[in-house]
Structure formats: structure tokens, C-alpha cells
Amino acid sequence: MTAFSLEPAQLTWCAELRALAAERLRPLAEKGEPGRVNRALVAELGRQGLLGRLFASGALALCLMRESLAQACTEAETALALQGLGGHPVHACGTPAQRERWLPGVTDGTTIAAFALSEPGAGSDAAALQLTAHPDGPARWRLTGDKCWISNAPEADFYTVFARTTPGAGARGITAFLLPADRPGLTGHGLDMLSPHPVGALALDGVPVTAEDVLGEVDRGFRVAMGTLNLFRPSVGAFAVGMAQAALDATLAHTARRDAFGGTLRDLQAVAHQVAEMALRTEAARLMVYAAATAYDAGAPDVPGRSAMAKLLATETAQYVVDTAVQLHGARALRRGHLLEHLYREVRAPRIYEGASEVQRGIIAKELYARQEAR
């Protein structure tokens, strides 16, 4: 099935991306080490021009890229998304000097970017972060504290780091800094996670930064973070839709050929109805993702609520679809190396990162009540 909102050229491009992911990117992904940055894969994304599209296209194009890549190679999809997440604050809020220094490497795949917002005690409550920027002279600070669950850490070449510059000010006292990985006092280690992409923790012990490292304005870094997340949340949903579609396609093929009870699995009404439900939810999630991305590109006023709805529905849907696919495949789907075993490990994290499902529900409710009060 195809969404009514897509033009023939977009559908063709999506098919080309799926073929590219299967033929060129998946072999590179398979050679990578789980939990480590796959620089060869990132470089190939750059050579294919996909990383450059992160900053030259809109939200819908980003969603189409992530969905298409995810259907054939989740590692390639994630590598692309992490470059965008880490690099977007520089693209959107950086000075000309910052953009000139860092973005060419991000887009050609030779410079690894990372988005460092979460902390051990400030995940969903991002405004409660405690990494502190202590004044160290005029327009100078030293960063002290910890970051955790940071994708691409500790191997990134630079980090978009969010630190508290005004104590007790909540979201209004946070500043975004562009932090090169070679700054003294910055250390980190990898974390062994369920999903295979690189995630780590960072420790900052008096790391020096100056006004030249600020992204945007001092004490206005929360806007940088939320602006980035509003763009990327629908595309997290697109990643989830891509995984759901891959699981659905595998299930259609399996149930059509698997002999059971004198026929095939597809002949059993209970199975056929489950497959229909998987398709229904996947298509509904896809359309909501496209709607949210289109609203973002159009500059609509309700982007935060739409983005939250898209991420919430798509990630919860993908969890359901992949789990149902595993059930219909049986024990074979649990063997290491099976597509569904891989998707089962991949599909859980998107319900947590870039705002957990509970956070998305809170955003949706807040937007609804604000709209009601404005009438």
C-alpha cells in the first residue's frame, strides 16, 4: 500500500533507497562491530549524498529516507539519523564559522556528530539537567557533570552538549555548546545495550568552553534542543514504520508458504486477521508520520503536538507489529541472525529515546488544552 500524499517521484526515490540499502549499505553494516561507530558505513552514506540531504531537504524527505532505509538496513538508517541529530543544531543555530568548520565533515561522512542531552538523572525531564557550566572569566565556562545514553558516544568527533548556565532557572537556564571531542577533561565509555548501535556515557571534568562554542544564545539552549527534537520526532516514527513494514513483509511471505493444519497459515482466519491488523496499524502510523512531517515543512503552528502523536503512534505500532510477527513465525524468529530477532532488539528503544511514550502523551495533552484555552 502507498500513502496518498506521495508523488510518483517520491515513491520511485523510496524504492531506490531500499535497493541501495539492501545492495550497498547492508554489506557494510554486517562488517561493523555492534555497539561501535561504523565509519565505513557513515562514509558511504556521505558518498551517496544522503547525509547532505539531511540539511538540504525538509521533514518529509527525512522521513522518507529513514523509513526506506529502515526496511532494508536499520544500521544505515540509524547512522544517518544520528548524523542529523548531532549536526542539526549546528546547521540551524551555529555561527558561520561553526558551520564552515563542522558541517562539511558531517555531510561527507568523515566527521561523526552526537547530540548530548540526556543525563543519568535527567532523561525524560530534560529541563532538569545538572551538567553545569561554571563561569571562568568573561564569556568563558568550564563544564562539569555527566551525560548518559548518548548515541555515538564516546567515539563522536564533536558533541552538541546542553549545560546549565543559570542555576534554578529550569528550561530557561540551559545553553547549547558545540564541544569538540578532543577538549581536555572530556572522557567517556561505551554502554552495552540491547540494540546494536553505539551508545555511551560522557564525563566532563572542567571542560573549557567559550562564547565561540555557544550554539544560539546563552540560556536559550532548550530552544535548540526542542527545535531539533520537533524535526526528528516524526522521523523516529518513520524509522518505526520502516521496521513495521519489514516485519509485515516477512510475515506475509512466511504465512503464505508455511504449511499448517492441512493448509497454509494464511488460510487460518485467526492468522489472516492478525496480519490485517498489522497492515492496518502500519498504514495508519505511516500516514500520521507523513502528516506531521508535512505540517513541519509548512510551518504549521501545531507541530509539537503532531510530532508527538506521530512518534507515539508509530513506535507503539512498530512494537506491536514486530511482536506479532515473531509470534506468527514461532521459534525460528528468535534465532540469532533472523530478521525478526534483529528487529525485536531494535524496535524497543524508539519508545524511549527522543522523548518516551509517556512524555509524548504529556505533550499531546498540553497542546490540546492550550488550544482549548486559546479559543
Coordinates of C-alpha atoms in Angstrom, one line a residue:
M1 CA 0.0 0.0 0.0
T2 CA 1.1 3.6 -0.6
A3 CA 0.2 6.8 1.1
F4 CA -2.0 9.1 -0.9
S5 CA 0.3 12.1 -0.1
L6 CA 3.3 10.8 -2.0
E7 CA 4.1 11.8 -5.6
P8 CA 5.3 9.2 -8.1
A9 CA 8.8 10.7 -8.0
Q10 CA 8.9 10.2 -4.2
L11 CA 7.7 6.6 -4.5
T12 CA 10.5 6.0 -7.0
W13 CA 13.1 7.6 -4.8
C14 CA 11.9 5.4 -1.8
A15 CA 12.3 2.3 -4.0
E16 CA 15.8 3.4 -5.0
L17 CA 16.7 4.0 -1.3
R18 CA 15.5 0.5 -0.4
A19 CA 17.6 -1.1 -3.1
L20 CA 20.6 1.0 -2.2
A21 CA 20.3 -0.1 1.5
A22 CA 20.0 -3.8 0.5
E23 CA 22.8 -3.8 -2.1
R24 CA 25.4 -1.3 -0.8
L25 CA 24.7 -0.4 2.8
R26 CA 23.7 -3.7 4.4
P27 CA 27.1 -5.4 3.5
L28 CA 28.9 -2.6 5.2
A29 CA 26.6 -2.8 8.2
E30 CA 27.3 -6.5 8.5
K31 CA 31.0 -5.9 8.7
G32 CA 30.6 -3.4 11.5
E33 CA 31.1 -4.2 15.2
P34 CA 27.9 -4.0 17.3
G35 CA 28.0 -1.0 19.7
R36 CA 30.7 0.8 17.8
V37 CA 30.5 3.6 15.2
N38 CA 30.7 2.1 11.7
R39 CA 32.7 4.8 10.0
A40 CA 32.8 3.0 6.7
L41 CA 29.0 2.9 6.7
V42 CA 28.7 6.6 7.5
A43 CA 31.3 7.5 4.8
E44 CA 29.2 5.5 2.3
L45 CA 26.1 7.4 3.3
G46 CA 28.1 10.6 2.6
R47 CA 29.3 9.3 -0.8
Q48 CA 25.7 8.5 -1.8
G49 CA 24.7 12.1 -1.0
L50 CA 22.2 11.1 1.7
L51 CA 23.9 12.9 4.6
G52 CA 23.8 16.1 2.6
R53 CA 20.1 15.7 2.2
L54 CA 19.7 15.9 6.0
F55 CA 20.2 19.7 5.8
A56 CA 19.0 20.4 2.3
S57 CA 15.6 18.8 2.5
G58 CA 12.5 19.1 4.7
A59 CA 11.0 16.9 7.3
L60 CA 9.0 14.8 4.8
A61 CA 12.2 13.9 2.9
L62 CA 13.9 13.0 6.1
C63 CA 11.0 10.7 7.0
L64 CA 11.1 9.0 3.6
M65 CA 14.8 8.4 3.9
R66 CA 14.6 6.9 7.3
E67 CA 11.6 4.7 6.5
S68 CA 13.1 3.4 3.3
L69 CA 16.5 2.7 4.8
A70 CA 15.0 1.0 7.9
Q71 CA 13.1 -1.5 5.7
A72 CA 16.4 -2.9 4.4
C73 CA 19.1 -1.9 6.8
T74 CA 18.4 -0.5 10.3
E75 CA 22.0 0.2 10.9
A76 CA 22.3 2.5 7.9
E77 CA 19.1 4.3 9.0
T78 CA 20.4 4.9 12.5
A79 CA 23.8 6.0 11.3
L80 CA 22.1 8.6 9.0
A81 CA 19.7 9.7 11.8
L82 CA 22.5 10.2 14.4
Q83 CA 24.5 12.4 12.0
G84 CA 21.4 14.5 11.5
L85 CA 20.6 14.7 15.2
G86 CA 24.1 15.8 16.2
G87 CA 24.6 18.1 13.3
H88 CA 21.2 19.8 13.0
P89 CA 21.8 22.2 15.9
V90 CA 25.0 23.4 14.2
H91 CA 23.2 23.8 10.9
A92 CA 20.2 25.6 12.5
C93 CA 21.8 27.7 15.2
G94 CA 25.6 27.7 14.5
T95 CA 27.7 30.7 13.5
P96 CA 29.1 30.8 10.0
A97 CA 32.4 29.8 11.4
Q98 CA 30.9 26.8 13.3
R99 CA 29.0 25.6 10.2
E100 CA 32.0 26.0 8.0
R101 CA 34.2 24.1 10.4
W102 CA 32.0 21.1 11.1
L103 CA 29.2 20.6 8.6
P104 CA 31.3 19.6 5.6
G105 CA 32.7 16.6 7.5
V106 CA 29.2 15.7 8.8
T107 CA 27.7 15.6 5.3
D108 CA 30.6 13.7 3.6
G109 CA 30.7 11.2 6.5
T110 CA 34.2 11.8 7.8
T111 CA 33.1 13.6 10.9
I112 CA 30.9 11.9 13.5
A113 CA 28.3 14.1 15.3
A114 CA 26.4 13.4 18.5
F115 CA 23.5 15.0 20.4
A116 CA 24.3 15.1 24.2
L117 CA 21.2 16.0 26.1
S118 CA 20.3 13.1 28.4
E119 CA 21.9 12.6 31.9
P120 CA 21.7 9.8 34.5
G121 CA 19.1 11.8 36.4
A122 CA 17.6 13.8 33.6
G123 CA 16.3 11.7 30.7
S124 CA 12.6 12.4 30.1
D125 CA 12.8 15.5 32.3
A126 CA 15.3 17.2 30.0
A127 CA 14.9 20.6 31.7
A128 CA 16.2 19.1 34.9
L129 CA 19.7 18.5 33.6
Q130 CA 22.6 19.1 36.0
L131 CA 25.7 19.4 33.9
T132 CA 26.9 22.8 35.0
A133 CA 28.7 25.5 33.1
H134 CA 30.7 27.3 35.8
P135 CA 31.8 30.8 34.9
D136 CA 35.5 31.0 34.2
G137 CA 36.0 34.6 33.2
P138 CA 34.2 36.8 30.6
A139 CA 32.3 34.6 28.2
R140 CA 34.1 31.5 29.4
W141 CA 32.9 28.5 31.3
R142 CA 34.0 25.1 32.5
L143 CA 31.6 22.2 32.1
T144 CA 31.3 19.7 34.9
G145 CA 29.0 16.7 35.1
D146 CA 27.9 13.6 33.3
K147 CA 25.9 12.7 30.2
C148 CA 24.4 9.2 29.6
W149 CA 22.6 7.3 26.9
I150 CA 24.4 9.4 24.2
S151 CA 24.3 7.9 20.7
N152 CA 27.7 7.8 19.0
A153 CA 29.5 8.4 22.3
P154 CA 32.3 8.2 23.1
E155 CA 33.5 7.9 19.5
A156 CA 32.0 11.1 18.0
D157 CA 34.2 13.9 16.8
F158 CA 32.1 16.6 18.3
Y159 CA 29.0 16.8 20.6
T160 CA 26.1 19.2 20.8
V161 CA 26.2 19.5 24.6
F162 CA 23.5 21.0 26.8
A163 CA 24.6 22.5 30.1
R164 CA 23.1 24.6 32.9
T165 CA 24.4 28.2 32.8
T166 CA 21.8 29.7 35.2
P167 CA 21.0 27.6 38.3
G168 CA 17.4 27.3 39.3
A169 CA 16.1 28.6 36.0
G170 CA 14.7 25.4 34.6
A171 CA 14.5 25.3 30.9
R172 CA 15.4 29.0 30.7
G173 CA 18.9 28.5 32.1
I174 CA 20.3 26.0 29.6
T175 CA 22.9 26.7 27.0
A176 CA 23.9 24.6 24.0
F177 CA 27.6 24.2 23.3
L178 CA 29.5 22.8 20.3
L179 CA 32.1 20.6 22.0
P180 CA 35.0 19.0 20.0
A181 CA 35.8 15.6 21.3
D182 CA 39.5 16.5 22.0
R183 CA 38.8 19.1 24.7
P184 CA 40.7 18.4 27.9
G185 CA 38.6 17.0 30.7
L186 CA 36.2 15.1 28.4
T187 CA 36.2 11.3 28.7
G188 CA 33.7 8.6 28.0
H189 CA 32.9 4.9 27.7
G190 CA 30.5 2.7 25.7
L191 CA 27.4 1.1 27.1
D192 CA 26.4 -2.5 26.2
M193 CA 22.8 -2.0 25.0
L194 CA 20.1 -4.3 23.7
S195 CA 20.2 -2.6 20.3
P196 CA 23.4 -2.8 18.2
H197 CA 24.0 0.9 17.6
P198 CA 26.7 2.9 19.5
V199 CA 25.6 4.4 22.8
G200 CA 27.8 5.7 25.6
A201 CA 28.3 7.9 28.6
L202 CA 30.4 11.0 28.9
A203 CA 32.2 12.6 31.9
L204 CA 33.1 16.2 31.9
D205 CA 35.6 17.5 34.4
G206 CA 36.1 21.2 34.0
V207 CA 36.0 21.1 30.2
P208 CA 36.7 24.6 28.9
V209 CA 34.3 26.4 26.5
T210 CA 34.0 29.9 25.4
A211 CA 31.4 32.1 23.7
E212 CA 32.7 30.8 20.3
D213 CA 31.4 27.4 21.3
V214 CA 27.8 28.6 22.1
L215 CA 25.1 27.4 19.7
G216 CA 22.4 30.0 19.6
E217 CA 22.1 32.2 22.7
V218 CA 23.3 31.8 26.3
D219 CA 20.4 30.4 28.4
R220 CA 18.3 29.7 25.3
G221 CA 19.7 26.2 24.6
F222 CA 16.5 24.4 25.4
R223 CA 15.0 26.0 22.3
V224 CA 17.9 24.5 20.3
A225 CA 17.1 21.1 21.8
M226 CA 13.3 21.3 21.3
G227 CA 13.7 22.6 17.8
T228 CA 15.9 19.6 16.9
L229 CA 13.5 17.2 18.5
N230 CA 10.4 18.6 16.8
L231 CA 12.1 18.0 13.5
F232 CA 13.4 14.5 14.3
R233 CA 10.4 13.1 16.3
P234 CA 8.3 12.4 13.2
S235 CA 11.3 10.8 11.6
V236 CA 11.7 8.5 14.6
G237 CA 8.2 7.5 13.7
A238 CA 9.3 6.9 10.1
F239 CA 12.1 4.6 11.4
A240 CA 9.5 2.7 13.3
V241 CA 7.2 2.4 10.3
G242 CA 10.1 1.1 8.2
M243 CA 10.7 -1.6 10.8
A244 CA 7.0 -2.4 11.0
Q245 CA 6.8 -2.7 7.2
A246 CA 9.8 -5.1 7.1
A247 CA 8.2 -7.3 9.8
L248 CA 4.9 -7.2 7.9
D249 CA 6.5 -8.2 4.6
A250 CA 8.3 -11.1 6.2
T251 CA 5.1 -12.2 7.8
L252 CA 3.2 -12.2 4.6
A253 CA 5.8 -14.3 2.9
H254 CA 6.1 -16.7 5.8
T255 CA 2.3 -17.3 6.4
A256 CA 1.8 -17.8 2.6
R257 CA 4.2 -20.7 2.4
R258 CA 4.2 -22.3 5.9
D259 CA 2.2 -25.5 6.0
A260 CA -0.1 -26.0 9.0
F261 CA -3.3 -27.9 9.8
G262 CA -3.8 -29.2 6.2
G263 CA -3.2 -25.8 4.5
T264 CA -1.0 -22.8 5.0
L265 CA -1.0 -20.3 7.9
R266 CA -2.7 -17.7 5.7
D267 CA -5.8 -20.0 5.4
L268 CA -6.4 -19.7 9.2
Q269 CA -8.7 -16.9 9.9
A270 CA -7.0 -16.1 13.2
V271 CA -3.7 -15.6 11.4
A272 CA -5.2 -13.7 8.5
H273 CA -6.9 -11.3 10.9
Q274 CA -3.7 -10.6 12.8
V275 CA -1.9 -9.9 9.5
A276 CA -4.7 -7.5 8.5
E277 CA -4.4 -5.7 11.9
M278 CA -0.6 -5.4 11.4
A279 CA -1.2 -3.8 8.0
L280 CA -3.9 -1.5 9.3
R281 CA -1.8 -0.1 12.1
T282 CA 1.3 0.3 10.0
E283 CA -0.5 2.3 7.3
A284 CA -2.2 4.5 10.0
A285 CA 1.1 5.2 11.6
R286 CA 2.7 5.9 8.2
L287 CA 0.0 8.5 7.3
M288 CA 0.3 10.2 10.7
V289 CA 4.1 10.5 10.3
Y290 CA 3.7 12.0 6.8
A291 CA 1.1 14.4 8.1
A292 CA 3.3 15.6 10.9
A293 CA 6.3 16.0 8.6
T294 CA 4.2 17.9 6.1
A295 CA 2.9 20.2 8.9
Y296 CA 6.5 20.9 9.9
D297 CA 7.6 21.7 6.3
A298 CA 4.5 24.1 6.0
G299 CA 5.4 25.9 9.3
A300 CA 2.1 24.9 10.9
P301 CA 1.6 26.1 14.5
D302 CA 0.7 22.7 15.9
V303 CA 4.0 20.9 15.0
P304 CA 4.9 19.9 18.6
G305 CA 1.6 18.1 19.1
R306 CA 1.6 16.5 15.7
S307 CA 5.2 15.4 16.1
A308 CA 4.4 13.8 19.4
M309 CA 1.4 12.0 18.0
A310 CA 3.4 10.7 15.1
K311 CA 6.3 9.4 17.2
L312 CA 3.9 7.9 19.8
L313 CA 1.6 6.1 17.4
A314 CA 4.4 4.8 15.1
T315 CA 6.7 3.5 17.8
E316 CA 3.9 1.8 19.7
T317 CA 2.6 0.3 16.4
A318 CA 6.0 -1.0 15.4
Q319 CA 6.4 -2.7 18.8
Y320 CA 3.0 -4.4 18.2
V321 CA 3.7 -5.4 14.6
V322 CA 7.2 -6.8 15.3
D323 CA 6.0 -8.7 18.3
T324 CA 3.0 -10.2 16.4
A325 CA 5.4 -11.1 13.5
V326 CA 7.6 -13.0 16.0
Q327 CA 4.6 -14.9 17.3
L328 CA 3.4 -15.9 13.8
H329 CA 6.9 -17.0 12.8
G330 CA 7.4 -19.1 16.0
A331 CA 10.7 -20.1 17.5
R332 CA 12.6 -19.6 14.2
A333 CA 12.2 -15.8 14.7
L334 CA 14.1 -16.0 18.0
R335 CA 17.3 -17.4 16.5
R336 CA 20.2 -15.1 16.5
G337 CA 20.6 -13.6 13.0
H338 CA 17.0 -13.9 12.0
L339 CA 15.5 -10.6 10.6
L340 CA 12.8 -10.6 13.3
E341 CA 15.3 -11.3 16.1
H342 CA 17.2 -8.2 14.9
L343 CA 14.0 -6.1 14.6
Y344 CA 12.9 -7.3 18.1
R345 CA 16.0 -5.8 19.6
E346 CA 15.9 -2.6 17.5
V347 CA 12.2 -1.8 18.0
R348 CA 12.2 -1.3 21.7
A349 CA 14.4 1.7 22.1
P350 CA 12.5 4.2 19.9
R351 CA 9.6 4.1 22.5
I352 CA 12.1 5.7 25.0
Y353 CA 14.6 7.9 23.2
E354 CA 13.9 11.5 22.0
G355 CA 11.0 11.5 24.5
A356 CA 9.4 8.4 25.9
S357 CA 5.9 7.5 25.1
E358 CA 4.7 8.9 28.4
V359 CA 6.3 12.2 27.5
Q360 CA 4.6 12.3 24.1
R361 CA 1.3 11.8 25.8
G362 CA 2.0 14.7 28.1
I363 CA 3.0 17.0 25.1
I364 CA -0.2 16.0 23.3
A365 CA -2.4 16.8 26.3
K366 CA -0.6 20.1 26.9
E367 CA -1.1 21.2 23.3
L368 CA -4.8 20.2 23.4
Y369 CA -5.6 22.2 26.5
A370 CA -3.6 25.2 25.2
R371 CA -5.6 25.1 22.0
Q372 CA -8.9 25.0 24.0
E373 CA -7.9 27.9 26.2
A374 CA -7.0 30.0 23.1
R375 CA -10.5 29.7 21.7

